[in-house]
PDB file of N, CA, C and O in Angstrom:
ATOM      1  N   MET A   1       7.344  -0.081 -20.967  1.00 45.00           N
ATOM      2  CA  MET A   1       7.842   1.013 -20.158  1.00 45.00           C
ATOM      3  C   MET A   1       7.968   0.528 -18.715  1.00 45.00           C
ATOM      4  O   MET A   1       7.001   0.123 -18.106  1.00 45.00           O
ATOM      5  N   PRO A   2       9.144   0.563 -18.165  1.00 55.00           N
ATOM      6  CA  PRO A   2       9.323   0.089 -16.791  1.00 55.00           C
ATOM      7  C   PRO A   2       8.768   1.089 -15.782  1.00 55.00           C
ATOM      8  O   PRO A   2       8.775   2.293 -16.009  1.00 55.00           O
ATOM      9  N   HIS A   3       8.265   0.536 -14.692  1.00 63.00           N
ATOM     10  CA  HIS A   3       7.754   1.378 -13.604  1.00 63.00           C
ATOM     11  C   HIS A   3       8.815   1.406 -12.516  1.00 63.00           C
ATOM     12  O   HIS A   3       9.244   0.376 -12.037  1.00 63.00           O
ATOM     13  N   HIS A   4       9.209   2.579 -12.158  1.00 90.00           N
ATOM     14  CA  HIS A   4      10.205   2.726 -11.107  1.00 90.00           C
ATOM     15  C   HIS A   4       9.523   2.740  -9.749  1.00 90.00           C
ATOM     16  O   HIS A   4       8.383   3.172  -9.615  1.00 90.00           O
ATOM     17  N   LEU A   5      10.231   2.297  -8.766  1.00 95.00           N
ATOM     18  CA  LEU A   5       9.699   2.282  -7.409  1.00 95.00           C
ATOM     19  C   LEU A   5       9.621   3.700  -6.858  1.00 95.00           C
ATOM     20  O   LEU A   5      10.516   4.515  -7.072  1.00 95.00           O
ATOM     21  N   VAL A   6       8.545   3.945  -6.152  1.00 96.00           N
ATOM     22  CA  VAL A   6       8.343   5.225  -5.480  1.00 96.00           C
ATOM     23  C   VAL A   6       8.285   4.923  -3.992  1.00 96.00           C
ATOM     24  O   VAL A   6       7.491   4.090  -3.550  1.00 96.00           O
ATOM     25  N   LYS A   7       9.142   5.577  -3.242  1.00 96.00           N
ATOM     26  CA  LYS A   7       9.202   5.327  -1.802  1.00 96.00           C
ATOM     27  C   LYS A   7       8.376   6.362  -1.055  1.00 96.00           C
ATOM     28  O   LYS A   7       8.445   7.555  -1.356  1.00 96.00           O
ATOM     29  N   ARG A   8       7.590   5.877  -0.099  1.00 97.00           N
ATOM     30  CA  ARG A   8       6.796   6.749   0.767  1.00 97.00           C
ATOM     31  C   ARG A   8       7.056   6.352   2.213  1.00 97.00           C
ATOM     32  O   ARG A   8       7.255   5.175   2.511  1.00 97.00           O
ATOM     33  N   SER A   9       7.018   7.326   3.080  1.00 97.00           N
ATOM     34  CA  SER A   9       7.281   7.081   4.500  1.00 97.00           C
ATOM     35  C   SER A   9       5.997   7.220   5.308  1.00 97.00           C
ATOM     36  O   SER A   9       5.153   8.086   5.023  1.00 97.00           O
ATOM     37  N   PHE A  10       5.875   6.365   6.314  1.00 96.00           N
ATOM     38  CA  PHE A  10       4.699   6.342   7.183  1.00 96.00           C
ATOM     39  C   PHE A  10       5.144   6.102   8.611  1.00 96.00           C
ATOM     40  O   PHE A  10       6.243   5.615   8.857  1.00 96.00           O
ATOM     41  N   ARG A  11       4.250   6.389   9.527  1.00 95.00           N
ATOM     42  CA  ARG A  11       4.462   6.069  10.930  1.00 95.00           C
ATOM     43  C   ARG A  11       3.451   4.998  11.285  1.00 95.00           C
ATOM     44  O   ARG A  11       2.248   5.237  11.263  1.00 95.00           O
ATOM     45  N   LEU A  12       3.934   3.789  11.572  1.00 92.00           N
ATOM     46  CA  LEU A  12       3.073   2.657  11.886  1.00 92.00           C
ATOM     47  C   LEU A  12       3.394   2.152  13.277  1.00 92.00           C
ATOM     48  O   LEU A  12       4.539   1.825  13.571  1.00 92.00           O
ATOM     49  N   ALA A  13       2.383   2.084  14.103  1.00 86.00           N
ATOM     50  CA  ALA A  13       2.544   1.606  15.474  1.00 86.00           C
ATOM     51  C   ALA A  13       3.681   2.347  16.183  1.00 86.00           C
ATOM     52  O   ALA A  13       4.470   1.754  16.909  1.00 86.00           O
ATOM     53  N   GLY A  14       3.781   3.651  15.921  1.00 92.00           N
ATOM     54  CA  GLY A  14       4.779   4.470  16.587  1.00 92.00           C
ATOM     55  C   GLY A  14       6.173   4.402  16.006  1.00 92.00           C
ATOM     56  O   GLY A  14       7.096   5.012  16.535  1.00 92.00           O
ATOM     57  N   HIS A  15       6.343   3.671  14.893  1.00 92.00           N
ATOM     58  CA  HIS A  15       7.660   3.537  14.277  1.00 92.00           C
ATOM     59  C   HIS A  15       7.635   4.076  12.855  1.00 92.00           C
ATOM     60  O   HIS A  15       6.686   3.832  12.109  1.00 92.00           O
ATOM     61  N   ALA A  16       8.681   4.777  12.497  1.00 96.00           N
ATOM     62  CA  ALA A  16       8.799   5.267  11.127  1.00 96.00           C
ATOM     63  C   ALA A  16       9.205   4.119  10.217  1.00 96.00           C
ATOM     64  O   ALA A  16      10.064   3.309  10.570  1.00 96.00           O
ATOM     65  N   THR A  17       8.567   4.041   9.081  1.00 94.00           N
ATOM     66  CA  THR A  17       8.912   3.021   8.095  1.00 94.00           C
ATOM     67  C   THR A  17       8.690   3.599   6.712  1.00 94.00           C
ATOM     68  O   THR A  17       7.952   4.564   6.541  1.00 94.00           O
ATOM     69  N   SER A  18       9.344   3.033   5.729  1.00 96.00           N
ATOM     70  CA  SER A  18       9.115   3.465   4.359  1.00 96.00           C
ATOM     71  C   SER A  18       8.834   2.229   3.511  1.00 96.00           C
ATOM     72  O   SER A  18       9.296   1.130   3.808  1.00 96.00           O
ATOM     73  N   VAL A  19       8.049   2.455   2.491  1.00 97.00           N
ATOM     74  CA  VAL A  19       7.624   1.387   1.595  1.00 97.00           C
ATOM     75  C   VAL A  19       7.866   1.859   0.168  1.00 97.00           C
ATOM     76  O   VAL A  19       7.534   2.993  -0.173  1.00 97.00           O
ATOM     77  N   ALA A  20       8.425   0.991  -0.656  1.00 97.00           N
ATOM     78  CA  ALA A  20       8.659   1.301  -2.062  1.00 97.00           C
ATOM     79  C   ALA A  20       7.760   0.423  -2.925  1.00 97.00           C
ATOM     80  O   ALA A  20       7.809  -0.804  -2.826  1.00 97.00           O
ATOM     81  N   LEU A  21       6.914   1.078  -3.720  1.00 97.00           N
ATOM     82  CA  LEU A  21       6.023   0.389  -4.650  1.00 97.00           C
ATOM     83  C   LEU A  21       6.074   1.098  -5.998  1.00 97.00           C
ATOM     84  O   LEU A  21       6.434   2.275  -6.082  1.00 97.00           O
ATOM     85  N   GLU A  22       5.645   0.408  -7.023  1.00 96.00           N
ATOM     86  CA  GLU A  22       5.517   1.007  -8.332  1.00 96.00           C
ATOM     87  C   GLU A  22       4.340   1.992  -8.316  1.00 96.00           C
ATOM     88  O   GLU A  22       3.365   1.800  -7.586  1.00 96.00           O
ATOM     89  N   SER A  23       4.427   3.020  -9.134  1.00 95.00           N
ATOM     90  CA  SER A  23       3.404   4.076  -9.174  1.00 95.00           C
ATOM     91  C   SER A  23       1.979   3.560  -9.367  1.00 95.00           C
ATOM     92  O   SER A  23       1.065   4.068  -8.708  1.00 95.00           O
ATOM     93  N   PRO A  24       1.743   2.573 -10.243  1.00 95.00           N
ATOM     94  CA  PRO A  24       0.358   2.104 -10.400  1.00 95.00           C
ATOM     95  C   PRO A  24      -0.227   1.530  -9.112  1.00 95.00           C
ATOM     96  O   PRO A  24      -1.424   1.679  -8.858  1.00 95.00           O
ATOM     97  N   PHE A  25       0.598   0.900  -8.285  1.00 97.00           N
ATOM     98  CA  PHE A  25       0.094   0.381  -7.013  1.00 97.00           C
ATOM     99  C   PHE A  25      -0.275   1.527  -6.076  1.00 97.00           C
ATOM    100  O   PHE A  25      -1.315   1.477  -5.419  1.00 97.00           O
ATOM    101  N   TRP A  26       0.566   2.555  -6.014  1.00 97.00           N
ATOM    102  CA  TRP A  26       0.237   3.701  -5.178  1.00 97.00           C
ATOM    103  C   TRP A  26      -1.059   4.343  -5.666  1.00 97.00           C
ATOM    104  O   TRP A  26      -1.894   4.777  -4.855  1.00 97.00           O
ATOM    105  N   GLY A  27      -1.248   4.408  -6.980  1.00 96.00           N
ATOM    106  CA  GLY A  27      -2.473   4.983  -7.522  1.00 96.00           C
ATOM    107  C   GLY A  27      -3.714   4.221  -7.089  1.00 96.00           C
ATOM    108  O   GLY A  27      -4.729   4.834  -6.717  1.00 96.00           O
ATOM    109  N   GLU A  28      -3.649   2.907  -7.127  1.00 97.00           N
ATOM    110  CA  GLU A  28      -4.785   2.085  -6.680  1.00 97.00           C
ATOM    111  C   GLU A  28      -5.047   2.275  -5.196  1.00 97.00           C
ATOM    112  O   GLU A  28      -6.197   2.369  -4.756  1.00 97.00           O
ATOM    113  N   LEU A  29      -3.986   2.325  -4.406  1.00 98.00           N
ATOM    114  CA  LEU A  29      -4.152   2.500  -2.964  1.00 98.00           C
ATOM    115  C   LEU A  29      -4.730   3.878  -2.638  1.00 98.00           C
ATOM    116  O   LEU A  29      -5.584   4.005  -1.762  1.00 98.00           O
ATOM    117  N   GLU A  30      -4.291   4.906  -3.355  1.00 97.00           N
ATOM    118  CA  GLU A  30      -4.840   6.246  -3.148  1.00 97.00           C
ATOM    119  C   GLU A  30      -6.315   6.279  -3.526  1.00 97.00           C
ATOM    120  O   GLU A  30      -7.127   6.910  -2.830  1.00 97.00           O
ATOM    121  N   ALA A  31      -6.677   5.600  -4.611  1.00 96.00           N
ATOM    122  CA  ALA A  31      -8.083   5.543  -5.021  1.00 96.00           C
ATOM    123  C   ALA A  31      -8.922   4.827  -3.965  1.00 96.00           C
ATOM    124  O   ALA A  31     -10.027   5.273  -3.625  1.00 96.00           O
ATOM    125  N   LEU A  32      -8.403   3.736  -3.443  1.00 97.00           N
ATOM    126  CA  LEU A  32      -9.117   2.982  -2.404  1.00 97.00           C
ATOM    127  C   LEU A  32      -9.308   3.836  -1.155  1.00 97.00           C
ATOM    128  O   LEU A  32     -10.402   3.915  -0.602  1.00 97.00           O
ATOM    129  N   ALA A  33      -8.248   4.493  -0.725  1.00 98.00           N
ATOM    130  CA  ALA A  33      -8.342   5.358   0.456  1.00 98.00           C
ATOM    131  C   ALA A  33      -9.361   6.466   0.219  1.00 98.00           C
ATOM    132  O   ALA A  33     -10.172   6.769   1.097  1.00 98.00           O
ATOM    133  N   GLY A  34      -9.339   7.059  -0.966  1.00 97.00           N
ATOM    134  CA  GLY A  34     -10.285   8.118  -1.292  1.00 97.00           C
ATOM    135  C   GLY A  34     -11.723   7.633  -1.271  1.00 97.00           C
ATOM    136  O   GLY A  34     -12.608   8.314  -0.768  1.00 97.00           O
ATOM    137  N   GLN A  35     -11.955   6.438  -1.806  1.00 95.00           N
ATOM    138  CA  GLN A  35     -13.309   5.875  -1.796  1.00 95.00           C
ATOM    139  C   GLN A  35     -13.798   5.655  -0.374  1.00 95.00           C
ATOM    140  O   GLN A  35     -14.988   5.763  -0.102  1.00 95.00           O
ATOM    141  N   GLN A  36     -12.877   5.331   0.511  1.00 95.00           N
ATOM    142  CA  GLN A  36     -13.233   5.069   1.898  1.00 95.00           C
ATOM    143  C   GLN A  36     -13.226   6.336   2.744  1.00 95.00           C
ATOM    144  O   GLN A  36     -13.532   6.290   3.937  1.00 95.00           O
ATOM    145  N   GLY A  37     -12.866   7.465   2.136  1.00 97.00           N
ATOM    146  CA  GLY A  37     -12.880   8.745   2.832  1.00 97.00           C
ATOM    147  C   GLY A  37     -11.819   8.869   3.909  1.00 97.00           C
ATOM    148  O   GLY A  37     -12.065   9.488   4.949  1.00 97.00           O
ATOM    149  N   ARG A  38     -10.664   8.293   3.650  1.00 96.00           N
ATOM    150  CA  ARG A  38      -9.588   8.415   4.637  1.00 96.00           C
ATOM    151  C   ARG A  38      -8.257   8.614   3.949  1.00 96.00           C
ATOM    152  O   ARG A  38      -8.155   8.551   2.733  1.00 96.00           O
ATOM    153  N   SER A  39      -7.246   8.828   4.754  1.00 97.00           N
ATOM    154  CA  SER A  39      -5.925   9.102   4.206  1.00 97.00           C
ATOM    155  C   SER A  39      -5.232   7.815   3.771  1.00 97.00           C
ATOM    156  O   SER A  39      -5.572   6.713   4.220  1.00 97.00           O
ATOM    157  N   LEU A  40      -4.243   7.994   2.921  1.00 97.00           N
ATOM    158  CA  LEU A  40      -3.421   6.864   2.504  1.00 97.00           C
ATOM    159  C   LEU A  40      -2.706   6.268   3.715  1.00 97.00           C
ATOM    160  O   LEU A  40      -2.608   5.046   3.848  1.00 97.00           O
ATOM    161  N   ALA A  41      -2.242   7.120   4.613  1.00 97.00           N
ATOM    162  CA  ALA A  41      -1.552   6.642   5.819  1.00 97.00           C
ATOM    163  C   ALA A  41      -2.461   5.753   6.660  1.00 97.00           C
ATOM    164  O   ALA A  41      -2.021   4.725   7.189  1.00 97.00           O
ATOM    165  N   ALA A  42      -3.735   6.119   6.777  1.00 97.00           N
ATOM    166  CA  ALA A  42      -4.682   5.302   7.547  1.00 97.00           C
ATOM    167  C   ALA A  42      -4.897   3.953   6.873  1.00 97.00           C
ATOM    168  O   ALA A  42      -4.981   2.922   7.545  1.00 97.00           O
ATOM    169  N   LEU A  43      -4.978   3.953   5.549  1.00 97.00           N
ATOM    170  CA  LEU A  43      -5.141   2.693   4.819  1.00 97.00           C
ATOM    171  C   LEU A  43      -3.921   1.803   5.002  1.00 97.00           C
ATOM    172  O   LEU A  43      -4.044   0.602   5.262  1.00 97.00           O
ATOM    173  N   VAL A  44      -2.742   2.377   4.890  1.00 98.00           N
ATOM    174  CA  VAL A  44      -1.508   1.599   5.061  1.00 98.00           C
ATOM    175  C   VAL A  44      -1.448   1.013   6.470  1.00 98.00           C
ATOM    176  O   VAL A  44      -1.095  -0.156   6.652  1.00 98.00           O
ATOM    177  N   ALA A  45      -1.835   1.796   7.471  1.00 96.00           N
ATOM    178  CA  ALA A  45      -1.839   1.295   8.851  1.00 96.00           C
ATOM    179  C   ALA A  45      -2.817   0.136   9.013  1.00 96.00           C
ATOM    180  O   ALA A  45      -2.511  -0.849   9.699  1.00 96.00           O
ATOM    181  N   GLU A  46      -3.971   0.221   8.361  1.00 96.00           N
ATOM    182  CA  GLU A  46      -4.949  -0.864   8.446  1.00 96.00           C
ATOM    183  C   GLU A  46      -4.420  -2.133   7.788  1.00 96.00           C
ATOM    184  O   GLU A  46      -4.548  -3.231   8.330  1.00 96.00           O
ATOM    185  N   VAL A  47      -3.832  -1.996   6.611  1.00 96.00           N
ATOM    186  CA  VAL A  47      -3.266  -3.158   5.912  1.00 96.00           C
ATOM    187  C   VAL A  47      -2.157  -3.772   6.761  1.00 96.00           C
ATOM    188  O   VAL A  47      -2.068  -4.996   6.901  1.00 96.00           O
ATOM    189  N   ASP A  48      -1.341  -2.930   7.365  1.00 95.00           N
ATOM    190  CA  ASP A  48      -0.264  -3.415   8.221  1.00 95.00           C
ATOM    191  C   ASP A  48      -0.821  -4.201   9.403  1.00 95.00           C
ATOM    192  O   ASP A  48      -0.367  -5.304   9.700  1.00 95.00           O
ATOM    193  N   ALA A  49      -1.826  -3.666  10.068  1.00 93.00           N
ATOM    194  CA  ALA A  49      -2.399  -4.315  11.246  1.00 93.00           C
ATOM    195  C   ALA A  49      -3.146  -5.593  10.892  1.00 93.00           C
ATOM    196  O   ALA A  49      -3.230  -6.512  11.717  1.00 93.00           O
ATOM    197  N   ALA A  50      -3.676  -5.666   9.666  1.00 93.00           N
ATOM    198  CA  ALA A  50      -4.490  -6.814   9.263  1.00 93.00           C
ATOM    199  C   ALA A  50      -3.669  -7.997   8.751  1.00 93.00           C
ATOM    200  O   ALA A  50      -4.233  -9.064   8.506  1.00 93.00           O
ATOM    201  N   ARG A  51      -2.362  -7.804   8.584  1.00 90.00           N
ATOM    202  CA  ARG A  51      -1.544  -8.921   8.080  1.00 90.00           C
ATOM    203  C   ARG A  51      -1.576 -10.062   9.086  1.00 90.00           C
ATOM    204  O   ARG A  51      -1.097  -9.931  10.205  1.00 90.00           O
ATOM    205  N   SER A  52      -2.156 -11.190   8.682  1.00 83.00           N
ATOM    206  CA  SER A  52      -2.186 -12.347   9.576  1.00 83.00           C
ATOM    207  C   SER A  52      -0.825 -13.037   9.585  1.00 83.00           C
ATOM    208  O   SER A  52      -0.443 -13.650  10.575  1.00 83.00           O
ATOM    209  N   ASP A  53      -0.105 -12.928   8.492  1.00 84.00           N
ATOM    210  CA  ASP A  53       1.232 -13.506   8.390  1.00 84.00           C
ATOM    211  C   ASP A  53       2.229 -12.360   8.487  1.00 84.00           C
ATOM    212  O   ASP A  53       2.453 -11.641   7.520  1.00 84.00           O
ATOM    213  N   GLN A  54       2.794 -12.156   9.671  1.00 80.00           N
ATOM    214  CA  GLN A  54       3.733 -11.056   9.854  1.00 80.00           C
ATOM    215  C   GLN A  54       5.030 -11.251   9.064  1.00 80.00           C
ATOM    216  O   GLN A  54       5.828 -10.335   8.956  1.00 80.00           O
ATOM    217  N   GLY A  55       5.210 -12.447   8.495  1.00 89.00           N
ATOM    218  CA  GLY A  55       6.358 -12.684   7.625  1.00 89.00           C
ATOM    219  C   GLY A  55       6.143 -12.115   6.233  1.00 89.00           C
ATOM    220  O   GLY A  55       7.086 -11.983   5.455  1.00 89.00           O
ATOM    221  N   LEU A  56       4.881 -11.771   5.909  1.00 92.00           N
ATOM    222  CA  LEU A  56       4.571 -11.166   4.623  1.00 92.00           C
ATOM    223  C   LEU A  56       5.020  -9.704   4.657  1.00 92.00           C
ATOM    224  O   LEU A  56       4.559  -8.945   5.507  1.00 92.00           O
ATOM    225  N   PRO A  57       5.907  -9.321   3.768  1.00 95.00           N
ATOM    226  CA  PRO A  57       6.359  -7.924   3.772  1.00 95.00           C
ATOM    227  C   PRO A  57       5.192  -6.956   3.563  1.00 95.00           C
ATOM    228  O   PRO A  57       4.240  -7.259   2.835  1.00 95.00           O
ATOM    229  N   LEU A  58       5.282  -5.802   4.190  1.00 96.00           N
ATOM    230  CA  LEU A  58       4.241  -4.793   4.056  1.00 96.00           C
ATOM    231  C   LEU A  58       4.048  -4.416   2.592  1.00 96.00           C
ATOM    232  O   LEU A  58       2.915  -4.252   2.141  1.00 96.00           O
ATOM    233  N   ALA A  59       5.119  -4.300   1.846  1.00 96.00           N
ATOM    234  CA  ALA A  59       5.002  -3.948   0.425  1.00 96.00           C
ATOM    235  C   ALA A  59       4.157  -4.981  -0.314  1.00 96.00           C
ATOM    236  O   ALA A  59       3.312  -4.627  -1.144  1.00 96.00           O
ATOM    237  N   SER A  60       4.350  -6.246  -0.010  1.00 96.00           N
ATOM    238  CA  SER A  60       3.562  -7.297  -0.656  1.00 96.00           C
ATOM    239  C   SER A  60       2.098  -7.204  -0.250  1.00 96.00           C
ATOM    240  O   SER A  60       1.199  -7.347  -1.092  1.00 96.00           O
ATOM    241  N   ALA A  61       1.844  -6.958   1.026  1.00 96.00           N
ATOM    242  CA  ALA A  61       0.468  -6.830   1.501  1.00 96.00           C
ATOM    243  C   ALA A  61      -0.223  -5.640   0.830  1.00 96.00           C
ATOM    244  O   ALA A  61      -1.404  -5.724   0.474  1.00 96.00           O
ATOM    245  N   LEU A  62       0.496  -4.561   0.628  1.00 97.00           N
ATOM    246  CA  LEU A  62      -0.077  -3.392  -0.036  1.00 97.00           C
ATOM    247  C   LEU A  62      -0.344  -3.670  -1.509  1.00 97.00           C
ATOM    248  O   LEU A  62      -1.376  -3.254  -2.051  1.00 97.00           O
ATOM    249  N   ARG A  63       0.562  -4.387  -2.163  1.00 97.00           N
ATOM    250  CA  ARG A  63       0.321  -4.755  -3.560  1.00 97.00           C
ATOM    251  C   ARG A  63      -0.929  -5.630  -3.678  1.00 97.00           C
ATOM    252  O   ARG A  63      -1.731  -5.471  -4.601  1.00 97.00           O
ATOM    253  N   LEU A  64      -1.103  -6.566  -2.748  1.00 95.00           N
ATOM    254  CA  LEU A  64      -2.283  -7.430  -2.767  1.00 95.00           C
ATOM    255  C   LEU A  64      -3.559  -6.626  -2.535  1.00 95.00           C
ATOM    256  O   LEU A  64      -4.586  -6.876  -3.178  1.00 95.00           O
ATOM    257  N   ALA A  65      -3.516  -5.646  -1.645  1.00 95.00           N
ATOM    258  CA  ALA A  65      -4.680  -4.792  -1.398  1.00 95.00           C
ATOM    259  C   ALA A  65      -5.010  -3.975  -2.653  1.00 95.00           C
ATOM    260  O   ALA A  65      -6.179  -3.823  -3.009  1.00 95.00           O
ATOM    261  N   ALA A  66      -3.986  -3.460  -3.314  1.00 97.00           N
ATOM    262  CA  ALA A  66      -4.194  -2.684  -4.545  1.00 97.00           C
ATOM    263  C   ALA A  66      -4.785  -3.583  -5.633  1.00 97.00           C
ATOM    264  O   ALA A  66      -5.693  -3.166  -6.364  1.00 97.00           O
ATOM    265  N   LEU A  67      -4.286  -4.781  -5.749  1.00 96.00           N
ATOM    266  CA  LEU A  67      -4.789  -5.724  -6.743  1.00 96.00           C
ATOM    267  C   LEU A  67      -6.241  -6.077  -6.475  1.00 96.00           C
ATOM    268  O   LEU A  67      -7.068  -6.103  -7.387  1.00 96.00           O
ATOM    269  N   ALA A  68      -6.576  -6.329  -5.214  1.00 94.00           N
ATOM    270  CA  ALA A  68      -7.963  -6.647  -4.854  1.00 94.00           C
ATOM    271  C   ALA A  68      -8.874  -5.480  -5.208  1.00 94.00           C
ATOM    272  O   ALA A  68      -9.989  -5.680  -5.718  1.00 94.00           O
ATOM    273  N   HIS A  69      -8.417  -4.259  -4.967  1.00 93.00           N
ATOM    274  CA  HIS A  69      -9.220  -3.086  -5.301  1.00 93.00           C
ATOM    275  C   HIS A  69      -9.411  -2.984  -6.814  1.00 93.00           C
ATOM    276  O   HIS A  69     -10.517  -2.742  -7.301  1.00 93.00           O
ATOM    277  N   ALA A  70      -8.341  -3.180  -7.564  1.00 93.00           N
ATOM    278  CA  ALA A  70      -8.429  -3.086  -9.028  1.00 93.00           C
ATOM    279  C   ALA A  70      -9.356  -4.153  -9.599  1.00 93.00           C
ATOM    280  O   ALA A  70     -10.129  -3.898 -10.519  1.00 93.00           O
ATOM    281  N   ARG A  71      -9.315  -5.335  -9.037  1.00 93.00           N
ATOM    282  CA  ARG A  71     -10.181  -6.423  -9.512  1.00 93.00           C
ATOM    283  C   ARG A  71     -11.641  -6.184  -9.158  1.00 93.00           C
ATOM    284  O   ARG A  71     -12.527  -6.663  -9.843  1.00 93.00           O
ATOM    285  N   GLY A  72     -11.867  -5.456  -8.073  1.00 89.00           N
ATOM    286  CA  GLY A  72     -13.226  -5.209  -7.608  1.00 89.00           C
ATOM    287  C   GLY A  72     -13.983  -4.189  -8.434  1.00 89.00           C
ATOM    288  O   GLY A  72     -15.189  -4.059  -8.297  1.00 89.00           O
ATOM    289  N   ARG A  73     -13.292  -3.475  -9.280  1.00 69.00           N
ATOM    290  CA  ARG A  73     -13.968  -2.455 -10.094  1.00 69.00           C
ATOM    291  C   ARG A  73     -14.626  -3.063 -11.291  1.00 69.00           C
ATOM    292  O   ARG A  73     -14.305  -4.016 -11.829  1.00 69.00           O
TER     293      ARG A  73
END
């Protein structure tokens, strides 16, 4: 069963941006944000700010964060 991309919009560093990820990745990110007691937007902003390689797309950085969370369980 293919997973379709789901687009979400955020405001990062004062700029509007949107990110498209597959639903399972959004689910992991929402779970991570919930465990940390904060919003998904706050988590996305943290992942964005923490990218040491600004050439790494935000979507890729978010997928890596979701994967790390899933592996940590």
